[in-house]
mmCIF file of C-alpha atoms and ligand atoms in Angstrom:
data_model
loop_
_atom_site.group_PDB
_atom_site.id
_atom_site.type_symbol
_atom_site.label_atom_id
_atom_site.label_comp_id
_atom_site.label_asym_id
_atom_site.label_seq_id
_atom_site.Cartn_x
_atom_site.Cartn_y
_atom_site.Cartn_z
ATOM 1 C CA MET A 20 104.993 130.664 89.118
ATOM 2 C CA LYS A 21 106.773 127.317 88.665
ATOM 3 C CA ARG A 22 105.008 124.586 86.700
ATOM 4 C CA VAL A 23 105.095 120.924 87.679
ATOM 5 C CA MET A 24 103.880 118.132 85.425
ATOM 6 C CA ILE A 25 102.781 115.019 87.339
ATOM 7 C CA VAL A 26 102.569 111.859 85.235
ATOM 8 C CA MET A 27 100.537 108.806 86.194
ATOM 9 C CA GLY A 28 99.446 105.682 84.328
ATOM 10 C CA THR A 29 98.475 102.934 86.758
ATOM 11 C CA ARG A 30 96.296 102.496 89.866
ATOM 12 C CA PRO A 31 99.126 102.668 92.427
ATOM 13 C CA GLU A 32 100.520 105.804 90.782
ATOM 14 C CA ALA A 33 97.146 107.534 90.935
ATOM 15 C CA LEU A 34 96.723 106.486 94.541
ATOM 16 C CA LYS A 35 100.114 107.762 95.624
ATOM 17 C CA LEU A 36 100.242 110.902 93.466
ATOM 18 C CA CYS A 37 96.697 112.265 93.846
ATOM 19 C CA PRO A 38 97.391 113.388 97.449
ATOM 20 C CA VAL A 39 100.406 115.309 96.062
ATOM 21 C CA VAL A 40 98.257 116.865 93.322
ATOM 22 C CA LEU A 41 95.652 117.980 95.885
ATOM 23 C CA GLU A 42 98.346 119.467 98.120
ATOM 24 C CA MET A 43 99.967 121.277 95.194
ATOM 25 C CA LYS A 44 96.642 122.802 94.178
ATOM 26 C CA ARG A 45 96.537 124.496 97.594
ATOM 27 C CA ARG A 46 99.803 126.364 96.921
ATOM 28 C CA GLU A 47 99.909 129.744 95.235
ATOM 29 C CA ASN A 48 103.396 129.595 93.766
ATOM 30 C CA LEU A 49 103.074 126.203 92.050
ATOM 31 C CA ALA A 50 100.955 125.290 89.033
ATOM 32 C CA VAL A 51 100.271 121.605 88.503
ATOM 33 C CA ALA A 52 99.388 119.818 85.258
ATOM 34 C CA VAL A 53 98.354 116.162 85.459
ATOM 35 C CA CYS A 54 99.304 113.952 82.532
ATOM 36 C CA SER A 55 97.584 110.566 82.356
ATOM 37 C CA THR A 56 99.268 108.022 80.095
ATOM 38 C CA GLY A 57 96.295 105.668 80.447
ATOM 39 C CA GLN A 58 98.671 102.679 80.793
ATOM 40 C CA HIS A 59 96.021 100.798 82.821
ATOM 41 C CA ARG A 60 93.055 102.919 81.887
ATOM 42 C CA ASP A 61 90.135 101.574 83.969
ATOM 43 C CA MET A 62 91.974 101.113 87.233
ATOM 44 C CA LEU A 63 93.719 104.482 86.837
ATOM 45 C CA GLU A 64 90.589 106.483 86.117
ATOM 46 C CA SER A 65 88.479 105.007 88.895
ATOM 47 C CA THR A 66 91.235 105.860 91.404
ATOM 48 C CA MET A 67 91.633 109.430 90.093
ATOM 49 C CA ARG A 68 87.856 109.938 90.361
ATOM 50 C CA VAL A 69 87.940 109.139 94.096
ATOM 51 C CA PHE A 70 90.270 112.123 94.596
ATOM 52 C CA SER A 71 88.371 114.294 92.046
ATOM 53 C CA VAL A 72 91.586 114.679 90.043
ATOM 54 C CA ARG A 73 91.205 115.125 86.280
ATOM 55 C CA PRO A 74 93.990 114.832 83.729
ATOM 56 C CA ASP A 75 95.036 117.939 81.808
ATOM 57 C CA SER A 76 96.411 115.684 79.073
ATOM 58 C CA ASP A 77 95.455 112.088 78.291
ATOM 59 C CA LEU A 78 97.849 110.059 76.149
ATOM 60 C CA ASP A 79 95.629 106.989 75.725
ATOM 61 C CA VAL A 80 98.521 104.548 75.237
ATOM 62 C CA MET A 81 96.721 101.368 76.340
ATOM 63 C CA ARG A 82 96.247 98.648 73.688
ATOM 64 C CA THR A 83 94.687 95.192 74.021
ATOM 65 C CA GLY A 84 97.422 92.663 74.781
ATOM 66 C CA GLN A 85 100.024 95.415 75.054
ATOM 67 C CA SER A 86 103.668 94.413 75.492
ATOM 68 C CA THR A 87 105.890 96.185 78.010
ATOM 69 C CA ALA A 88 108.200 97.301 75.184
ATOM 70 C CA GLY A 89 105.289 98.647 73.118
ATOM 71 C CA VAL A 90 103.702 100.566 75.952
ATOM 72 C CA THR A 91 107.085 101.984 77.034
ATOM 73 C CA ALA A 92 107.809 103.183 73.502
ATOM 74 C CA ARG A 93 104.382 104.833 73.140
ATOM 75 C CA ILE A 94 104.714 106.610 76.503
ATOM 76 C CA LEU A 95 108.220 107.868 75.671
ATOM 77 C CA ASP A 96 107.006 109.270 72.390
ATOM 78 C CA ARG A 97 103.792 110.880 73.654
ATOM 79 C CA VAL A 98 105.224 112.322 76.877
ATOM 80 C CA ASP A 99 107.911 113.941 74.757
ATOM 81 C CA GLU A 100 105.200 115.691 72.707
ATOM 82 C CA VAL A 101 103.533 117.005 75.883
ATOM 83 C CA LEU A 102 106.881 118.209 77.214
ATOM 84 C CA GLU A 103 107.573 120.051 73.989
ATOM 85 C CA ALA A 104 104.182 121.774 74.111
ATOM 86 C CA ASP A 105 104.010 122.513 77.862
ATOM 87 C CA ARG A 106 107.654 123.022 78.890
ATOM 88 C CA PRO A 107 107.205 122.376 82.632
ATOM 89 C CA ASP A 108 109.890 123.299 85.195
ATOM 90 C CA LEU A 109 109.817 119.805 86.670
ATOM 91 C CA VAL A 110 108.350 116.367 85.928
ATOM 92 C CA LEU A 111 107.197 114.329 88.925
ATOM 93 C CA VAL A 112 106.888 110.537 88.631
ATOM 94 C CA GLN A 113 106.150 107.868 91.212
ATOM 95 C CA GLY A 114 107.332 104.339 91.819
ATOM 96 C CA ASP A 115 108.401 101.863 89.195
ATOM 97 C CA SER A 116 105.907 101.505 86.340
ATOM 98 C CA ALA A 117 106.619 101.798 82.603
ATOM 99 C CA THR A 118 104.885 105.197 82.822
ATOM 100 C CA ALA A 119 107.266 106.413 85.538
ATOM 101 C CA PHE A 120 110.354 105.097 83.742
ATOM 102 C CA ALA A 121 109.497 106.317 80.227
ATOM 103 C CA SER A 122 108.306 109.728 81.482
ATOM 104 C CA ALA A 123 111.498 110.243 83.491
ATOM 105 C CA LEU A 124 113.516 109.276 80.415
ATOM 106 C CA ALA A 125 111.559 111.665 78.170
ATOM 107 C CA ALA A 126 112.133 114.500 80.661
ATOM 108 C CA PHE A 127 115.819 113.618 80.898
ATOM 109 C CA HIS A 128 116.155 113.807 77.101
ATOM 110 C CA ARG A 129 114.631 117.301 77.124
ATOM 111 C CA GLY A 130 116.722 118.500 80.073
ATOM 112 C CA VAL A 131 113.671 118.895 82.342
ATOM 113 C CA PRO A 132 114.466 118.098 86.017
ATOM 114 C CA VAL A 133 112.825 114.955 87.395
ATOM 115 C CA GLY A 134 111.448 114.376 90.901
ATOM 116 C CA HIS A 135 110.871 110.776 91.988
ATOM 117 C CA VAL A 136 108.263 109.936 94.620
ATOM 118 C CA GLU A 137 108.815 106.590 96.410
ATOM 119 C CA ALA A 138 112.497 106.629 95.495
ATOM 120 C CA GLY A 139 115.099 104.160 96.754
ATOM 121 C CA LEU A 140 113.045 100.962 97.103
ATOM 122 C CA ARG A 141 115.245 98.014 96.214
ATOM 123 C CA THR A 142 115.420 94.247 96.153
ATOM 124 C CA TYR A 143 118.717 94.492 94.217
ATOM 125 C CA GLN A 144 117.474 91.600 92.081
ATOM 126 C CA LEU A 145 116.979 93.091 88.651
ATOM 127 C CA ARG A 146 114.298 90.581 87.666
ATOM 128 C CA SER A 147 112.321 90.579 90.905
ATOM 129 C CA PRO A 148 109.894 92.221 90.820
ATOM 130 C CA PHE A 149 110.048 92.321 87.021
ATOM 131 C CA PRO A 150 110.333 94.796 85.371
ATOM 132 C CA GLU A 151 109.742 97.129 88.336
ATOM 133 C CA GLU A 152 113.164 96.714 89.967
ATOM 134 C CA PHE A 153 114.833 97.788 86.726
ATOM 135 C CA HIS A 154 112.456 100.729 86.351
ATOM 136 C CA ARG A 155 113.072 102.047 89.844
ATOM 137 C CA GLU A 156 116.842 101.688 89.621
ATOM 138 C CA ALA A 157 116.858 103.360 86.206
ATOM 139 C CA ILE A 158 114.643 106.238 87.400
ATOM 140 C CA SER A 159 117.083 106.854 90.266
ATOM 141 C CA MET A 160 119.835 107.345 87.669
ATOM 142 C CA LEU A 161 117.743 109.961 85.846
ATOM 143 C CA ALA A 162 116.133 111.828 88.736
ATOM 144 C CA ASP A 163 117.358 115.099 90.231
ATOM 145 C CA PHE A 164 115.287 114.910 93.436
ATOM 146 C CA HIS A 165 114.576 111.666 95.286
ATOM 147 C CA PHE A 166 111.670 111.546 97.763
ATOM 148 C CA ALA A 167 112.375 108.464 99.861
ATOM 149 C CA PRO A 168 109.501 106.936 101.841
ATOM 150 C CA THR A 169 111.716 105.378 104.557
ATOM 151 C CA LEU A 170 115.174 105.622 106.046
ATOM 152 C CA THR A 171 116.127 102.324 104.375
ATOM 153 C CA ALA A 172 115.204 103.780 100.975
ATOM 154 C CA LYS A 173 117.161 106.972 101.699
ATOM 155 C CA THR A 174 120.189 104.943 102.819
ATOM 156 C CA ASN A 175 120.042 102.844 99.635
ATOM 157 C CA LEU A 176 120.193 105.971 97.484
ATOM 158 C CA ILE A 177 123.067 107.528 99.393
ATOM 159 C CA ARG A 178 125.003 104.261 99.345
ATOM 160 C CA GLU A 179 124.494 104.206 95.572
ATOM 161 C CA GLY A 180 126.196 107.591 95.355
ATOM 162 C CA LYS A 181 123.299 110.062 95.045
ATOM 163 C CA PRO A 182 124.295 113.452 96.472
ATOM 164 C CA GLU A 183 122.895 113.744 100.016
ATOM 165 C CA LYS A 184 121.316 117.103 99.242
ATOM 166 C CA SER A 185 119.174 115.503 96.508
ATOM 167 C CA VAL A 186 117.640 112.786 98.746
ATOM 168 C CA PHE A 187 114.765 113.613 101.115
ATOM 169 C CA LEU A 188 113.035 111.438 103.680
ATOM 170 C CA THR A 189 109.309 112.170 103.336
ATOM 171 C CA GLY A 190 107.337 109.038 104.283
ATOM 172 C CA SER A 191 105.097 107.263 101.808
ATOM 173 C CA THR A 192 102.150 109.102 100.297
ATOM 174 C CA VAL A 193 100.177 105.850 100.450
ATOM 175 C CA VAL A 194 99.454 106.590 104.119
ATOM 176 C CA ASP A 195 98.093 110.033 103.106
ATOM 177 C CA ALA A 196 95.897 108.272 100.538
ATOM 178 C CA LEU A 197 94.699 105.690 103.032
ATOM 179 C CA ARG A 198 93.589 108.409 105.432
ATOM 180 C CA PHE A 199 91.668 110.087 102.622
ATOM 181 C CA THR A 200 89.902 106.921 101.433
ATOM 182 C CA LEU A 201 88.994 105.641 104.887
ATOM 183 C CA ARG A 202 87.232 108.958 105.569
ATOM 184 C CA GLN A 203 84.937 108.403 102.560
ATOM 185 C CA THR A 204 82.905 105.516 104.010
ATOM 186 C CA LYS A 205 82.679 103.249 107.029
ATOM 187 C CA ALA A 206 80.897 100.415 105.215
ATOM 188 C CA THR A 207 82.908 97.239 104.542
ATOM 189 C CA PRO A 208 81.775 95.684 101.254
ATOM 190 C CA GLY A 209 79.954 92.397 101.896
ATOM 191 C CA TRP A 210 79.721 89.422 99.611
ATOM 192 C CA GLY A 211 77.056 87.611 101.595
ATOM 193 C CA PHE A 212 79.538 85.901 103.909
ATOM 194 C CA PRO A 213 78.233 84.450 107.171
ATOM 195 C CA ALA A 214 78.653 86.729 110.199
ATOM 196 C CA GLY A 215 81.835 85.935 112.138
ATOM 197 C CA ALA A 216 83.632 84.428 109.145
ATOM 198 C CA ARG A 217 87.334 85.249 109.010
ATOM 199 C CA ILE A 218 88.059 87.113 105.768
ATOM 200 C CA LEU A 219 91.211 86.223 103.932
ATOM 201 C CA LEU A 220 92.046 88.719 101.196
ATOM 202 C CA PHE A 221 94.129 87.282 98.364
ATOM 203 C CA THR A 222 95.772 89.173 95.479
ATOM 204 C CA ALA A 223 98.346 87.853 92.999
ATOM 205 C CA HIS A 224 99.429 89.497 89.777
ATOM 206 C CA ARG A 225 103.223 89.632 89.460
ATOM 207 C CA LYS A 226 104.449 88.857 85.960
ATOM 208 C CA GLU A 227 107.370 86.768 87.221
ATOM 209 C CA SER A 228 104.849 84.326 88.785
ATOM 210 C CA PHE A 229 102.884 83.689 85.580
ATOM 211 C CA GLY A 230 102.536 79.992 84.720
ATOM 212 C CA GLU A 231 103.072 77.211 87.248
ATOM 213 C CA PRO A 232 104.012 79.465 90.233
ATOM 214 C CA LEU A 233 100.753 81.439 89.884
ATOM 215 C CA ARG A 234 98.762 78.200 89.557
ATOM 216 C CA GLY A 235 100.436 76.978 92.776
ATOM 217 C CA MET A 236 99.468 80.199 94.584
ATOM 218 C CA PHE A 237 95.810 79.782 93.627
ATOM 219 C CA ARG A 238 95.927 76.064 94.540
ATOM 220 C CA ALA A 239 97.300 77.041 97.949
ATOM 221 C CA LEU A 240 94.390 79.446 98.457
ATOM 222 C CA ARG A 241 91.902 76.726 97.638
ATOM 223 C CA ARG A 242 93.547 74.234 100.003
ATOM 224 C CA ILE A 243 93.615 76.800 102.839
ATOM 225 C CA VAL A 244 89.929 77.666 102.485
ATOM 226 C CA GLU A 245 88.896 74.009 102.179
ATOM 227 C CA ALA A 246 90.821 73.172 105.372
ATOM 228 C CA HIS A 247 89.260 76.006 107.469
ATOM 229 C CA PRO A 248 85.440 76.056 107.477
ATOM 230 C CA ASP A 249 85.232 79.499 109.140
ATOM 231 C CA VAL A 250 87.492 81.148 106.556
ATOM 232 C CA VAL A 251 86.127 82.900 103.471
ATOM 233 C CA ALA A 252 88.369 84.376 100.811
ATOM 234 C CA VAL A 253 87.974 87.400 98.596
ATOM 235 C CA CYS A 254 90.104 87.319 95.494
ATOM 236 C CA PRO A 255 89.998 90.528 93.419
ATOM 237 C CA LEU A 256 91.210 89.635 89.957
ATOM 238 C CA HIS A 257 93.803 91.774 88.230
ATOM 239 C CA HIS A 258 92.831 92.589 84.639
ATOM 240 C CA HIS A 259 95.700 90.632 83.086
ATOM 241 C CA PRO A 260 94.217 87.719 81.051
ATOM 242 C CA GLU A 261 96.843 85.267 82.360
ATOM 243 C CA VAL A 262 95.742 85.932 85.978
ATOM 244 C CA ARG A 263 92.062 85.537 85.009
ATOM 245 C CA ARG A 264 92.622 82.285 83.113
ATOM 246 C CA THR A 265 94.611 80.705 85.941
ATOM 247 C CA ALA A 266 92.140 81.757 88.650
ATOM 248 C CA ALA A 267 89.200 80.402 86.650
ATOM 249 C CA GLU A 268 90.983 77.061 86.144
ATOM 250 C CA VAL A 269 91.953 76.537 89.794
ATOM 251 C CA LEU A 270 89.256 78.252 91.873
ATOM 252 C CA GLU A 271 86.154 77.131 89.938
ATOM 253 C CA GLY A 272 83.392 75.757 92.155
ATOM 254 C CA CYS A 273 84.865 76.635 95.568
ATOM 255 C CA GLU A 274 81.942 78.196 97.451
ATOM 256 C CA ARG A 275 83.834 80.138 100.074
ATOM 257 C CA ILE A 276 86.126 81.892 97.590
ATOM 258 C CA ARG A 277 84.613 84.988 95.986
ATOM 259 C CA VAL A 278 86.441 85.885 92.830
ATOM 260 C CA VAL A 279 85.522 89.529 92.221
ATOM 261 C CA GLU A 280 86.362 92.392 89.886
ATOM 262 C CA PRO A 281 88.998 94.646 91.505
ATOM 263 C CA PRO A 282 87.055 96.832 93.946
ATOM 264 C CA GLU A 283 87.719 100.550 93.508
ATOM 265 C CA ILE A 284 90.105 101.987 96.011
ATOM 266 C CA VAL A 285 87.651 103.139 98.723
ATOM 267 C CA SER A 286 85.965 99.713 98.927
ATOM 268 C CA PHE A 287 89.320 97.988 98.646
ATOM 269 C CA HIS A 288 90.777 99.875 101.596
ATOM 270 C CA ARG A 289 87.655 99.126 103.660
ATOM 271 C CA LEU A 290 88.002 95.477 102.705
ATOM 272 C CA LEU A 291 91.670 95.484 103.757
ATOM 273 C CA ALA A 292 90.784 97.093 107.077
ATOM 274 C CA GLY A 293 88.107 94.437 107.699
ATOM 275 C CA SER A 294 90.263 91.435 106.745
ATOM 276 C CA TYR A 295 91.596 88.870 109.189
ATOM 277 C CA LEU A 296 94.611 88.031 107.061
ATOM 278 C CA VAL A 297 96.035 89.163 103.722
ATOM 279 C CA LEU A 298 97.955 87.046 101.223
ATOM 280 C CA THR A 299 99.502 89.114 98.465
ATOM 281 C CA ASP A 300 102.384 89.550 96.044
ATOM 282 C CA SER A 301 101.597 93.258 95.615
ATOM 283 C CA GLY A 302 103.988 96.010 96.607
ATOM 284 C CA GLY A 303 101.635 98.795 97.718
ATOM 285 C CA ILE A 304 99.346 96.515 99.712
ATOM 286 C CA GLN A 305 102.274 95.666 102.015
ATOM 287 C CA GLU A 306 102.479 99.324 103.048
ATOM 288 C CA GLU A 307 98.736 99.633 103.525
ATOM 289 C CA THR A 308 98.373 96.541 105.711
ATOM 290 C CA THR A 309 101.385 97.599 107.795
ATOM 291 C CA ALA A 310 99.747 100.986 108.400
ATOM 292 C CA LEU A 311 96.460 99.255 109.288
ATOM 293 C CA GLY A 312 98.004 96.440 111.357
ATOM 294 C CA ILE A 313 96.504 93.601 109.302
ATOM 295 C CA PRO A 314 98.777 90.512 109.342
ATOM 296 C CA THR A 315 100.085 89.873 105.849
ATOM 297 C CA LEU A 316 101.894 87.008 104.191
ATOM 298 C CA VAL A 317 103.880 88.225 101.208
ATOM 299 C CA MET A 318 103.984 85.559 98.501
ATOM 300 C CA ARG A 319 107.484 86.401 97.345
ATOM 301 C CA TYR A 320 111.045 85.524 98.330
ATOM 302 C CA SER A 321 112.199 89.125 98.696
ATOM 303 C CA THR A 322 110.588 92.459 99.345
ATOM 304 C CA GLU A 323 111.567 96.084 98.918
ATOM 305 C CA ARG A 324 109.358 96.854 101.944
ATOM 306 C CA SER A 325 111.556 95.223 104.604
ATOM 307 C CA GLU A 326 110.472 97.852 107.186
ATOM 308 C CA GLY A 327 107.091 96.112 107.349
ATOM 309 C CA ILE A 328 108.839 92.840 108.166
ATOM 310 C CA ARG A 329 110.869 94.473 110.898
ATOM 311 C CA ALA A 330 107.704 96.133 112.237
ATOM 312 C CA GLY A 331 106.266 92.622 112.532
ATOM 313 C CA CYS A 332 103.177 92.970 110.359
ATOM 314 C CA LEU A 333 104.553 91.379 107.184
ATOM 315 C CA ARG A 334 106.121 88.008 106.681
ATOM 316 C CA LEU A 335 107.630 86.512 103.512
ATOM 317 C CA CYS A 336 106.227 83.057 102.742
ATOM 318 C CA GLY A 337 107.579 82.605 99.194
ATOM 319 C CA SER A 338 105.426 81.840 96.180
ATOM 320 C CA GLY A 339 105.507 78.025 96.476
ATOM 321 C CA GLU A 340 102.210 76.242 97.182
ATOM 322 C CA HIS A 341 103.477 74.248 100.173
ATOM 323 C CA GLY A 342 105.108 77.229 101.913
ATOM 324 C CA ILE A 343 101.977 79.369 101.532
ATOM 325 C CA VAL A 344 99.725 76.626 102.943
ATOM 326 C CA GLN A 345 102.061 76.022 105.909
ATOM 327 C CA ALA A 346 102.558 79.680 106.832
ATOM 328 C CA THR A 347 98.866 80.498 106.512
ATOM 329 C CA GLY A 348 97.829 77.416 108.504
ATOM 330 C CA ARG A 349 99.968 78.544 111.446
ATOM 331 C CA LEU A 350 98.391 82.013 111.484
ATOM 332 C CA LEU A 351 94.873 80.587 111.264
ATOM 333 C CA GLU A 352 95.305 78.326 114.288
ATOM 334 C CA PRO A 353 92.971 79.312 117.147
ATOM 335 C CA ASP A 354 94.646 81.789 119.525
ATOM 336 C CA SER A 355 97.816 81.869 117.453
ATOM 337 C CA ALA A 356 100.428 83.935 119.314
ATOM 338 C CA GLU A 357 102.241 84.433 116.013
ATOM 339 C CA TYR A 358 99.097 86.015 114.584
ATOM 340 C CA ALA A 359 98.534 88.240 117.633
ATOM 341 C CA ALA A 360 102.108 89.551 117.404
ATOM 342 C CA MET A 361 101.577 90.555 113.760
ATOM 343 C CA ARG A 362 98.292 92.382 114.375
ATOM 344 C CA ARG A 363 99.813 95.776 115.220
ATOM 345 C CA PRO A 364 99.586 98.953 113.165
ATOM 346 C CA SER A 365 102.899 100.647 112.492
ATOM 347 C CA ARG A 366 103.954 104.045 111.149
ATOM 348 C CA VAL A 367 107.139 102.783 109.496
ATOM 349 C CA PHE A 368 105.817 103.798 106.074
ATOM 350 C CA GLY A 369 104.587 107.234 107.057
ATOM 351 C CA ASP A 370 102.449 109.455 109.222
ATOM 352 C CA GLY A 371 100.021 110.762 106.595
ATOM 353 C CA ARG A 372 101.966 113.991 105.891
ATOM 354 C CA ALA A 373 104.285 112.871 103.100
ATOM 355 C CA SER A 374 102.531 114.953 100.418
ATOM 356 C CA VAL A 375 102.862 118.121 102.496
ATOM 357 C CA ARG A 376 106.592 117.445 102.921
ATOM 358 C CA ILE A 377 107.101 116.734 99.202
ATOM 359 C CA VAL A 378 105.281 119.884 98.114
ATOM 360 C CA ASN A 379 107.127 122.017 100.718
ATOM 361 C CA LEU A 380 110.389 120.675 99.327
ATOM 362 C CA LEU A 381 109.363 121.329 95.721
ATOM 363 C CA GLU A 382 108.425 124.915 96.545
ATOM 364 C CA HIS A 383 111.849 125.389 98.039
ATOM 365 C CA LEU A 384 113.822 123.492 95.353
ATOM 366 C CA LEU A 385 112.143 125.264 92.443
ATOM 367 C CA LYS A 386 112.568 128.756 93.865
HETATM 368 N N1 UDP B 16 94.049 97.879 94.895
HETATM 369 C C1 UDP B 16 92.715 98.199 94.640
HETATM 370 N N2 UDP B 16 91.867 97.198 94.270
HETATM 371 C C2 UDP B 16 92.261 95.904 94.134
HETATM 372 C C3 UDP B 16 93.625 95.587 94.393
HETATM 373 C C4 UDP B 16 94.500 96.607 94.762
HETATM 374 O O1 UDP B 16 92.327 99.357 94.742
HETATM 375 O O2 UDP B 16 91.436 95.077 93.777
HETATM 376 C C5 UDP B 16 94.994 98.949 95.274
HETATM 377 C C6 UDP B 16 95.731 98.678 96.554
HETATM 378 O O3 UDP B 16 95.102 99.290 97.647
HETATM 379 C C7 UDP B 16 97.111 99.227 96.352
HETATM 380 C C8 UDP B 16 97.268 99.321 94.878
HETATM 381 O O4 UDP B 16 96.005 99.034 94.311
HETATM 382 O O5 UDP B 16 97.272 100.498 96.861
HETATM 383 C C9 UDP B 16 98.320 98.300 94.518
HETATM 384 O O6 UDP B 16 98.230 97.969 93.245
HETATM 385 P P1 UDP B 16 98.939 96.695 92.671
HETATM 386 O O7 UDP B 16 98.906 95.595 93.663
HETATM 387 O O8 UDP B 16 98.288 96.487 91.350
HETATM 388 O O9 UDP B 16 100.401 97.214 92.361
HETATM 389 P P2 UDP B 16 101.777 97.197 93.108
HETATM 390 O O10 UDP B 16 101.664 98.008 94.348
HETATM 391 O O11 UDP B 16 102.158 95.775 93.346
HETATM 392 O O12 UDP B 16 102.693 97.842 92.119
#
């Protein structure tokens, strides 16, 4: 039996890898060990619990005020110890976090083959998103098998010179996850908003926005809500202290903005599905809203999820205050044709069977 070690450390990794873990557990000729680095402990664990996935090893690397360099070094060191003890046949990582990068590097050093889920996403701007673009490009250099969510991602990898037989188009496992979570409950979380209010969901946490750009994004949210009496906003706050400080400064005292702790994934997906409009700088949320058909303004100047733009559901509005207010205002106009055109679900990111494809491929590749 071949043994696969799946490493995860953050909320999006748990979300996108747990469906793969569950699928692997159904197969007789693969044994799976889950290694949690604990990079973002709370958000990681609550997401794993939803899928009833428990770690076989827990590296507990998170420290208060941790630097990217520090956390990367700790993961590299500790994953290496697990690899020495467990000697898996393959290490599977996902996406572009420090956990994914350092684990792929540790496996590379030990000569253990690496599989990369969500491979080939690119902005080709090394510092945007930062440090994720570097991580994903670096992981592609180290990986032996690339599981690309879309044709664009697959084409990127082949253009970069990866052997065609190592790149596989699978779809994104986020759609598998979304199907799982939406089956858990039908109830949309309420925050005491008046019936008929249009819910605007707002998330911002990218490191490259910290400082004045982030302040401008929150100011834009406040201006939008103050200008539209039937709009209420929900703003789940990322755990980073810089995000919390800025939100508290700018959003204080605005009645129709609910600043909330990040809802766990089942409530969050219900909230997304019940939203009128989403404003975000997140990566994964772009895929989820495209699958659900919820119009989304991406508060960035570039995205690695351009399929969602072509599908019509996503639009880039930049991270400047004025641009966000303008773009949102147009979509909130009564009977906006622009809005109606964006409100269409699309399967560009997957059909909900990506995990089955990835595990089928692994069974074959590890034979
Ligand atoms: N998410 C969540 N609760 C929140 C905000 C996000 O469960 O309050 C989920 C969301 O559904 C998405 C994932 O977390 O799948 C994205 O995480 P994040 O935006 O932190 O990371 P990114 O995708 O930008 O790397």
